[in-house]
Amino acid sequence: MAAAVAAAPGALGALHAGGARLVAACSARLCPGLRLPSSLAGRRVGPAIWAQGWVPAAGGPAPKRGYSSETKTEDELRVRHLEEENRGADLKERAKMSSSEVGPFVSKIRAVINDIANLPVPTIAAIDGLALGGGLELALACDIRVAASSAKMGLVETKLAIIPGGGGTQRLPRAIGMSLAKELIFSARVLDGQEAKAVGLISHVLEQNQEGDAAYRKALDLAREFLPQGPVAMRVAKLAINQGMEVDLVTGLAIEEACYAQTIPTKDRLEGLLAFKEKRPPRYKGE
């Protein structure tokens, strides 16, 4: 798995590793007071997941795939590269750990995945190969998942006499329903792209291409659809949906009202109205 967490206006952020990638589309600067999660700041997050450096988002038809340690100001948009070996935890490394080491190791992974889930930008997981165990848990932390028909994904931890520890027992039921999630976790079943689409685990399934990146390219297409929208609106829409899904309808509507109120005083809202009146594309600045 891999992750990209932000992209500048008119650009896409994307990173890749192994069989699954994460694309993030953000059409604005991080809003005042927002900071990228602290657990993404360390050089080494855990034996299976670690940060490789900041990469400025690149424009054009394809994202920049290089690395950079160039420092930027806090409110500049950046891409963070997270890489997970073997599409999940490194079991050979895990086998060498003592019982006292396993808990903190899994806690670090869980914290990183939680921070990705809480990023204030849309995130898309593109699964072109394997996403097993922690790899699928990372994908479940994304807003949208797409996969190639030949991709393989599943929470297979019960085969190892453990359970998903990176949020899988909580996010999978929320994605596909409790009964089916229990069935998949209890059986450690691995699904291909078509099966994952049938149960609602992914939004789109694509026939794999010769380059092996069909899902990745679909994720980029989706991200390009998101980019022109109002940046503040995108952030608060994600917040309203995520928080609203955890409460009853009446409370959820109150959350929506509070989030809507955040868009009213923004310059972007006025720009959107003006652009509509003048029949031109809006020029949002995330303000």
PDB file of N, CA and C in Angstrom, residues 34-116:
ATOM      1  N   LEU A  34      -5.018  23.763  10.824  1.00  0.00           N
ATOM      2  CA  LEU A  34      -4.904  22.336  10.530  1.00  0.00           C
ATOM      3  C   LEU A  34      -3.452  21.964  10.311  1.00  0.00           C
ATOM      4  N   ARG A  35      -3.071  20.829  10.786  1.00  0.00           N
ATOM      5  CA  ARG A  35      -1.718  20.311  10.612  1.00  0.00           C
ATOM      6  C   ARG A  35      -1.819  18.862  10.203  1.00  0.00           C
ATOM      7  N   LEU A  36      -0.849  18.409   9.460  1.00  0.00           N
ATOM      8  CA  LEU A  36      -0.828  17.000   9.135  1.00  0.00           C
ATOM      9  C   LEU A  36      -0.602  16.186  10.397  1.00  0.00           C
ATOM     10  N   PRO A  37      -1.147  14.981  10.469  1.00  0.00           N
ATOM     11  CA  PRO A  37      -1.091  14.182  11.697  1.00  0.00           C
ATOM     12  C   PRO A  37       0.322  13.980  12.207  1.00  0.00           C
ATOM     13  N   SER A  38       0.479  14.039  13.529  1.00  0.00           N
ATOM     14  CA  SER A  38       1.793  13.913  14.137  1.00  0.00           C
ATOM     15  C   SER A  38       2.422  12.562  13.867  1.00  0.00           C
ATOM     16  N   SER A  39       1.595  11.526  13.719  1.00  0.00           N
ATOM     17  CA  SER A  39       2.165  10.206  13.492  1.00  0.00           C
ATOM     18  C   SER A  39       2.753  10.060  12.101  1.00  0.00           C
ATOM     19  N   LEU A  40       2.517  11.059  11.225  1.00  0.00           N
ATOM     20  CA  LEU A  40       3.134  11.035   9.911  1.00  0.00           C
ATOM     21  C   LEU A  40       4.444  11.817   9.900  1.00  0.00           C
ATOM     22  N   ALA A  41       4.839  12.332  11.058  1.00  0.00           N
ATOM     23  CA  ALA A  41       6.008  13.199  11.105  1.00  0.00           C
ATOM     24  C   ALA A  41       7.300  12.449  11.369  1.00  0.00           C
ATOM     25  N   GLY A  42       7.210  11.273  11.933  1.00  0.00           N
ATOM     26  CA  GLY A  42       8.424  10.542  12.285  1.00  0.00           C
ATOM     27  C   GLY A  42       9.077   9.892  11.084  1.00  0.00           C
ATOM     28  N   ARG A  43      10.372   9.682  11.151  1.00  0.00           N
ATOM     29  CA  ARG A  43      11.066   9.025  10.059  1.00  0.00           C
ATOM     30  C   ARG A  43      10.643   7.567   9.943  1.00  0.00           C
ATOM     31  N   ARG A  44      10.596   6.880  11.075  1.00  0.00           N
ATOM     32  CA  ARG A  44      10.178   5.483  11.062  1.00  0.00           C
ATOM     33  C   ARG A  44       8.939   5.332  11.926  1.00  0.00           C
ATOM     34  N   VAL A  45       7.867   4.860  11.346  1.00  0.00           N
ATOM     35  CA  VAL A  45       6.628   4.713  12.083  1.00  0.00           C
ATOM     36  C   VAL A  45       6.516   3.325  12.681  1.00  0.00           C
ATOM     37  N   GLY A  46       6.994   2.340  11.995  1.00  0.00           N
ATOM     38  CA  GLY A  46       6.929   0.975  12.485  1.00  0.00           C
ATOM     39  C   GLY A  46       7.686   0.060  11.552  1.00  0.00           C
ATOM     40  N   PRO A  47       7.926  -1.165  11.930  1.00  0.00           N
ATOM     41  CA  PRO A  47       8.697  -2.076  11.100  1.00  0.00           C
ATOM     42  C   PRO A  47       8.108  -2.285   9.710  1.00  0.00           C
ATOM     43  N   ALA A  48       6.767  -2.150   9.563  1.00  0.00           N
ATOM     44  CA  ALA A  48       6.184  -2.398   8.250  1.00  0.00           C
ATOM     45  C   ALA A  48       5.804  -1.124   7.527  1.00  0.00           C
ATOM     46  N   ILE A  49       5.739  -0.019   8.248  1.00  0.00           N
ATOM     47  CA  ILE A  49       5.305   1.231   7.632  1.00  0.00           C
ATOM     48  C   ILE A  49       6.283   2.326   8.025  1.00  0.00           C
ATOM     49  N   TRP A  50       6.760   3.078   7.057  1.00  0.00           N
ATOM     50  CA  TRP A  50       7.625   4.188   7.409  1.00  0.00           C
ATOM     51  C   TRP A  50       7.535   5.309   6.394  1.00  0.00           C
ATOM     52  N   ALA A  51       7.884   6.483   6.830  1.00  0.00           N
ATOM     53  CA  ALA A  51       7.784   7.655   5.974  1.00  0.00           C
ATOM     54  C   ALA A  51       9.057   7.816   5.164  1.00  0.00           C
ATOM     55  N   GLN A  52       8.916   8.202   3.915  1.00  0.00           N
ATOM     56  CA  GLN A  52      10.061   8.318   3.017  1.00  0.00           C
ATOM     57  C   GLN A  52      10.411   9.757   2.661  1.00  0.00           C
ATOM     58  N   GLY A  53       9.554  10.723   3.004  1.00  0.00           N
ATOM     59  CA  GLY A  53       9.892  12.111   2.694  1.00  0.00           C
ATOM     60  C   GLY A  53       8.744  12.840   2.031  1.00  0.00           C
ATOM     61  N   TRP A  54       8.823  14.160   2.016  1.00  0.00           N
ATOM     62  CA  TRP A  54       7.782  14.977   1.405  1.00  0.00           C
ATOM     63  C   TRP A  54       8.004  15.063  -0.094  1.00  0.00           C
ATOM     64  N   VAL A  55       6.919  15.110  -0.836  1.00  0.00           N
ATOM     65  CA  VAL A  55       6.996  15.317  -2.276  1.00  0.00           C
ATOM     66  C   VAL A  55       5.992  16.390  -2.654  1.00  0.00           C
ATOM     67  N   PRO A  56       6.442  17.519  -3.229  1.00  0.00           N
ATOM     68  CA  PRO A  56       5.470  18.507  -3.683  1.00  0.00           C
ATOM     69  C   PRO A  56       4.568  17.893  -4.743  1.00  0.00           C
ATOM     70  N   ALA A  57       3.293  18.241  -4.716  1.00  0.00           N
ATOM     71  CA  ALA A  57       2.374  17.703  -5.709  1.00  0.00           C
ATOM     72  C   ALA A  57       2.736  18.230  -7.090  1.00  0.00           C
ATOM     73  N   ALA A  58       2.516  17.415  -8.088  1.00  0.00           N
ATOM     74  CA  ALA A  58       2.862  17.795  -9.447  1.00  0.00           C
ATOM     75  C   ALA A  58       1.609  17.903 -10.293  1.00  0.00           C
ATOM     76  N   GLY A  59       1.624  18.833 -11.235  1.00  0.00           N
ATOM     77  CA  GLY A  59       0.501  18.991 -12.138  1.00  0.00           C
ATOM     78  C   GLY A  59       0.687  18.140 -13.369  1.00  0.00           C
ATOM     79  N   GLY A  60      -0.212  18.326 -14.327  1.00  0.00           N
ATOM     80  CA  GLY A  60      -0.097  17.575 -15.565  1.00  0.00           C
ATOM     81  C   GLY A  60      -0.856  16.274 -15.513  1.00  0.00           C
ATOM     82  N   PRO A  61      -0.723  15.485 -16.549  1.00  0.00           N
ATOM     83  CA  PRO A  61      -1.513  14.267 -16.661  1.00  0.00           C
ATOM     84  C   PRO A  61      -1.137  13.179 -15.679  1.00  0.00           C
ATOM     85  N   ALA A  62       0.074  13.194 -15.174  1.00  0.00           N
ATOM     86  CA  ALA A  62       0.498  12.150 -14.244  1.00  0.00           C
ATOM     87  C   ALA A  62       1.200  12.787 -13.069  1.00  0.00           C
ATOM     88  N   PRO A  63       1.059  12.203 -11.878  1.00  0.00           N
ATOM     89  CA  PRO A  63       1.694  12.776 -10.696  1.00  0.00           C
ATOM     90  C   PRO A  63       3.192  12.513 -10.677  1.00  0.00           C
ATOM     91  N   LYS A  64       3.878  13.342  -9.927  1.00  0.00           N
ATOM     92  CA  LYS A  64       5.302  13.158  -9.722  1.00  0.00           C
ATOM     93  C   LYS A  64       5.520  11.943  -8.828  1.00  0.00           C
ATOM     94  N   ARG A  65       6.484  11.091  -9.174  1.00  0.00           N
ATOM     95  CA  ARG A  65       6.664   9.868  -8.412  1.00  0.00           C
ATOM     96  C   ARG A  65       7.995   9.835  -7.676  1.00  0.00           C
ATOM     97  N   GLY A  66       8.671  10.943  -7.614  1.00  0.00           N
ATOM     98  CA  GLY A  66       9.965  10.954  -6.950  1.00  0.00           C
ATOM     99  C   GLY A  66       9.851  11.236  -5.469  1.00  0.00           C
ATOM    100  N   TYR A  67      11.009  11.433  -4.842  1.00  0.00           N
ATOM    101  CA  TYR A  67      11.072  11.720  -3.418  1.00  0.00           C
ATOM    102  C   TYR A  67      11.704  13.098  -3.241  1.00  0.00           C
ATOM    103  N   SER A  68      11.452  13.694  -2.109  1.00  0.00           N
ATOM    104  CA  SER A  68      12.096  14.953  -1.785  1.00  0.00           C
ATOM    105  C   SER A  68      12.076  15.160  -0.286  1.00  0.00           C
ATOM    106  N   SER A  69      13.176  15.670   0.250  1.00  0.00           N
ATOM    107  CA  SER A  69      13.220  16.005   1.671  1.00  0.00           C
ATOM    108  C   SER A  69      13.176  17.513   1.836  1.00  0.00           C
ATOM    109  N   GLU A  70      12.863  18.226   0.745  1.00  0.00           N
ATOM    110  CA  GLU A  70      12.807  19.674   0.771  1.00  0.00           C
ATOM    111  C   GLU A  70      11.777  20.146   1.789  1.00  0.00           C
ATOM    112  N   THR A  71      12.153  21.040   2.676  1.00  0.00           N
ATOM    113  CA  THR A  71      11.240  21.515   3.696  1.00  0.00           C
ATOM    114  C   THR A  71      10.319  22.575   3.113  1.00  0.00           C
ATOM    115  N   LYS A  72       9.100  22.596   3.583  1.00  0.00           N
ATOM    116  CA  LYS A  72       8.098  23.551   3.137  1.00  0.00           C
ATOM    117  C   LYS A  72       7.452  24.179   4.361  1.00  0.00           C
ATOM    118  N   THR A  73       6.780  25.319   4.162  1.00  0.00           N
ATOM    119  CA  THR A  73       6.062  25.928   5.269  1.00  0.00           C
ATOM    120  C   THR A  73       4.863  25.067   5.630  1.00  0.00           C
ATOM    121  N   GLU A  74       4.373  25.231   6.852  1.00  0.00           N
ATOM    122  CA  GLU A  74       3.342  24.351   7.388  1.00  0.00           C
ATOM    123  C   GLU A  74       2.076  24.300   6.539  1.00  0.00           C
ATOM    124  N   ASP A  75       1.694  25.473   5.944  1.00  0.00           N
ATOM    125  CA  ASP A  75       0.405  25.471   5.256  1.00  0.00           C
ATOM    126  C   ASP A  75       0.541  25.145   3.775  1.00  0.00           C
ATOM    127  N   GLU A  76       1.745  24.824   3.311  1.00  0.00           N
ATOM    128  CA  GLU A  76       1.883  24.414   1.929  1.00  0.00           C
ATOM    129  C   GLU A  76       1.429  22.977   1.758  1.00  0.00           C
ATOM    130  N   LEU A  77       0.876  22.701   0.604  1.00  0.00           N
ATOM    131  CA  LEU A  77       0.401  21.352   0.356  1.00  0.00           C
ATOM    132  C   LEU A  77       1.556  20.451  -0.006  1.00  0.00           C
ATOM    133  N   ARG A  78       1.567  19.275   0.599  1.00  0.00           N
ATOM    134  CA  ARG A  78       2.653  18.339   0.387  1.00  0.00           C
ATOM    135  C   ARG A  78       2.105  16.939   0.286  1.00  0.00           C
ATOM    136  N   VAL A  79       2.902  16.060  -0.194  1.00  0.00           N
ATOM    137  CA  VAL A  79       2.509  14.666  -0.297  1.00  0.00           C
ATOM    138  C   VAL A  79       3.419  13.853   0.599  1.00  0.00           C
ATOM    139  N   ARG A  80       2.841  13.006   1.371  1.00  0.00           N
ATOM    140  CA  ARG A  80       3.610  12.157   2.271  1.00  0.00           C
ATOM    141  C   ARG A  80       3.612  10.748   1.709  1.00  0.00           C
ATOM    142  N   HIS A  81       4.765  10.132   1.691  1.00  0.00           N
ATOM    143  CA  HIS A  81       4.894   8.792   1.123  1.00  0.00           C
ATOM    144  C   HIS A  81       4.974   7.768   2.243  1.00  0.00           C
ATOM    145  N   LEU A  82       4.001   6.884   2.277  1.00  0.00           N
ATOM    146  CA  LEU A  82       3.998   5.781   3.238  1.00  0.00           C
ATOM    147  C   LEU A  82       4.051   4.495   2.444  1.00  0.00           C
ATOM    148  N   GLU A  83       4.884   3.606   2.855  1.00  0.00           N
ATOM    149  CA  GLU A  83       5.039   2.371   2.109  1.00  0.00           C
ATOM    150  C   GLU A  83       4.903   1.186   3.045  1.00  0.00           C
ATOM    151  N   GLU A  84       4.123   0.220   2.629  1.00  0.00           N
ATOM    152  CA  GLU A  84       3.915  -0.959   3.452  1.00  0.00           C
ATOM    153  C   GLU A  84       4.431  -2.175   2.694  1.00  0.00           C
ATOM    154  N   GLU A  85       5.404  -2.845   3.257  1.00  0.00           N
ATOM    155  CA  GLU A  85       6.009  -3.984   2.588  1.00  0.00           C
ATOM    156  C   GLU A  85       5.055  -5.172   2.549  1.00  0.00           C
ATOM    157  N   ASN A  86       5.165  -5.963   1.486  1.00  0.00           N
ATOM    158  CA  ASN A  86       4.425  -7.216   1.359  1.00  0.00           C
ATOM    159  C   ASN A  86       2.920  -7.025   1.445  1.00  0.00           C
ATOM    160  N   ARG A  87       2.435  -5.828   1.109  1.00  0.00           N
ATOM    161  CA  ARG A  87       1.001  -5.527   1.071  1.00  0.00           C
ATOM    162  C   ARG A  87       0.341  -5.695   2.435  1.00  0.00           C
ATOM    163  N   GLY A  88       1.097  -5.777   3.470  1.00  0.00           N
ATOM    164  CA  GLY A  88       0.579  -5.942   4.827  1.00  0.00           C
ATOM    165  C   GLY A  88       1.766  -5.969   5.770  1.00  0.00           C
ATOM    166  N   ALA A  89       1.559  -6.446   6.976  1.00  0.00           N
ATOM    167  CA  ALA A  89       2.666  -6.522   7.919  1.00  0.00           C
ATOM    168  C   ALA A  89       3.680  -7.566   7.467  1.00  0.00           C
ATOM    169  N   ASP A  90       4.931  -7.342   7.796  1.00  0.00           N
ATOM    170  CA  ASP A  90       5.992  -8.293   7.473  1.00  0.00           C
ATOM    171  C   ASP A  90       5.944  -9.419   8.505  1.00  0.00           C
ATOM    172  N   LEU A  91       5.417 -10.582   8.099  1.00  0.00           N
ATOM    173  CA  LEU A  91       5.204 -11.669   9.047  1.00  0.00           C
ATOM    174  C   LEU A  91       6.515 -12.263   9.542  1.00  0.00           C
ATOM    175  N   LYS A  92       7.546 -12.248   8.708  1.00  0.00           N
ATOM    176  CA  LYS A  92       8.844 -12.753   9.149  1.00  0.00           C
ATOM    177  C   LYS A  92       9.387 -11.875  10.276  1.00  0.00           C
ATOM    178  N   GLU A  93       9.196 -10.573  10.126  1.00  0.00           N
ATOM    179  CA  GLU A  93       9.636  -9.656  11.180  1.00  0.00           C
ATOM    180  C   GLU A  93       8.761  -9.811  12.416  1.00  0.00           C
ATOM    181  N   ARG A  94       7.452  -9.985  12.201  1.00  0.00           N
ATOM    182  CA  ARG A  94       6.524 -10.147  13.317  1.00  0.00           C
ATOM    183  C   ARG A  94       6.867 -11.395  14.144  1.00  0.00           C
ATOM    184  N   ALA A  95       7.295 -12.446  13.468  1.00  0.00           N
ATOM    185  CA  ALA A  95       7.596 -13.694  14.167  1.00  0.00           C
ATOM    186  C   ALA A  95       8.768 -13.547  15.131  1.00  0.00           C
ATOM    187  N   LYS A  96       9.635 -12.564  14.888  1.00  0.00           N
ATOM    188  CA  LYS A  96      10.797 -12.347  15.744  1.00  0.00           C
ATOM    189  C   LYS A  96      10.477 -11.487  16.962  1.00  0.00           C
ATOM    190  N   MET A  97       9.274 -10.934  16.993  1.00  0.00           N
ATOM    191  CA  MET A  97       8.921 -10.033  18.086  1.00  0.00           C
ATOM    192  C   MET A  97       8.505 -10.810  19.321  1.00  0.00           C
ATOM    193  N   SER A  98       8.811 -10.247  20.474  1.00  0.00           N
ATOM    194  CA  SER A  98       8.328 -10.815  21.727  1.00  0.00           C
ATOM    195  C   SER A  98       6.886 -10.391  21.930  1.00  0.00           C
ATOM    196  N   SER A  99       6.201 -11.042  22.844  1.00  0.00           N
ATOM    197  CA  SER A  99       4.803 -10.703  23.122  1.00  0.00           C
ATOM    198  C   SER A  99       4.657  -9.245  23.536  1.00  0.00           C
ATOM    199  N   SER A 100       5.630  -8.728  24.261  1.00  0.00           N
ATOM    200  CA  SER A 100       5.560  -7.341  24.718  1.00  0.00           C
ATOM    201  C   SER A 100       5.773  -6.336  23.590  1.00  0.00           C
ATOM    202  N   GLU A 101       6.363  -6.771  22.488  1.00  0.00           N
ATOM    203  CA  GLU A 101       6.620  -5.870  21.366  1.00  0.00           C
ATOM    204  C   GLU A 101       5.452  -5.791  20.396  1.00  0.00           C
ATOM    205  N   VAL A 102       4.647  -6.842  20.338  1.00  0.00           N
ATOM    206  CA  VAL A 102       3.579  -6.900  19.340  1.00  0.00           C
ATOM    207  C   VAL A 102       2.537  -5.810  19.559  1.00  0.00           C
ATOM    208  N   GLY A 103       2.110  -5.608  20.802  1.00  0.00           N
ATOM    209  CA  GLY A 103       1.080  -4.617  21.096  1.00  0.00           C
ATOM    210  C   GLY A 103       1.457  -3.216  20.641  1.00  0.00           C
ATOM    211  N   PRO A 104       2.624  -2.693  21.069  1.00  0.00           N
ATOM    212  CA  PRO A 104       3.033  -1.359  20.625  1.00  0.00           C
ATOM    213  C   PRO A 104       3.211  -1.270  19.105  1.00  0.00           C
ATOM    214  N   PHE A 105       3.682  -2.355  18.478  1.00  0.00           N
ATOM    215  CA  PHE A 105       3.853  -2.377  17.029  1.00  0.00           C
ATOM    216  C   PHE A 105       2.507  -2.173  16.329  1.00  0.00           C
ATOM    217  N   VAL A 106       1.496  -2.934  16.750  1.00  0.00           N
ATOM    218  CA  VAL A 106       0.184  -2.835  16.137  1.00  0.00           C
ATOM    219  C   VAL A 106      -0.451  -1.476  16.453  1.00  0.00           C
ATOM    220  N   SER A 107      -0.193  -0.955  17.643  1.00  0.00           N
ATOM    221  CA  SER A 107      -0.734   0.358  18.016  1.00  0.00           C
ATOM    222  C   SER A 107      -0.214   1.460  17.103  1.00  0.00           C
ATOM    223  N   LYS A 108       1.062   1.373  16.721  1.00  0.00           N
ATOM    224  CA  LYS A 108       1.626   2.371  15.812  1.00  0.00           C
ATOM    225  C   LYS A 108       0.978   2.288  14.437  1.00  0.00           C
ATOM    226  N   ILE A 109       0.786   1.062  13.955  1.00  0.00           N
ATOM    227  CA  ILE A 109       0.122   0.894  12.669  1.00  0.00           C
ATOM    228  C   ILE A 109      -1.297   1.455  12.727  1.00  0.00           C
ATOM    229  N   ARG A 110      -2.010   1.126  13.807  1.00  0.00           N
ATOM    230  CA  ARG A 110      -3.385   1.605  13.960  1.00  0.00           C
ATOM    231  C   ARG A 110      -3.432   3.126  13.987  1.00  0.00           C
ATOM    232  N   ALA A 111      -2.476   3.748  14.668  1.00  0.00           N
ATOM    233  CA  ALA A 111      -2.459   5.210  14.766  1.00  0.00           C
ATOM    234  C   ALA A 111      -2.248   5.850  13.395  1.00  0.00           C
ATOM    235  N   VAL A 112      -1.350   5.291  12.598  1.00  0.00           N
ATOM    236  CA  VAL A 112      -1.100   5.837  11.265  1.00  0.00           C
ATOM    237  C   VAL A 112      -2.346   5.696  10.398  1.00  0.00           C
ATOM    238  N   ILE A 113      -2.974   4.528  10.421  1.00  0.00           N
ATOM    239  CA  ILE A 113      -4.169   4.310   9.617  1.00  0.00           C
ATOM    240  C   ILE A 113      -5.295   5.239  10.069  1.00  0.00           C
ATOM    241  N   ASN A 114      -5.437   5.441  11.371  1.00  0.00           N
ATOM    242  CA  ASN A 114      -6.444   6.373  11.873  1.00  0.00           C
ATOM    243  C   ASN A 114      -6.181   7.786  11.386  1.00  0.00           C
ATOM    244  N   ASP A 115      -4.915   8.185  11.370  1.00  0.00           N
ATOM    245  CA  ASP A 115      -4.588   9.531  10.906  1.00  0.00           C
ATOM    246  C   ASP A 115      -4.909   9.695   9.424  1.00  0.00           C
ATOM    247  N   ILE A 116      -4.676   8.657   8.650  1.00  0.00           N
ATOM    248  CA  ILE A 116      -5.023   8.715   7.236  1.00  0.00           C
ATOM    249  C   ILE A 116      -6.538   8.854   7.081  1.00  0.00           C
TER     250      ILE A 116
END
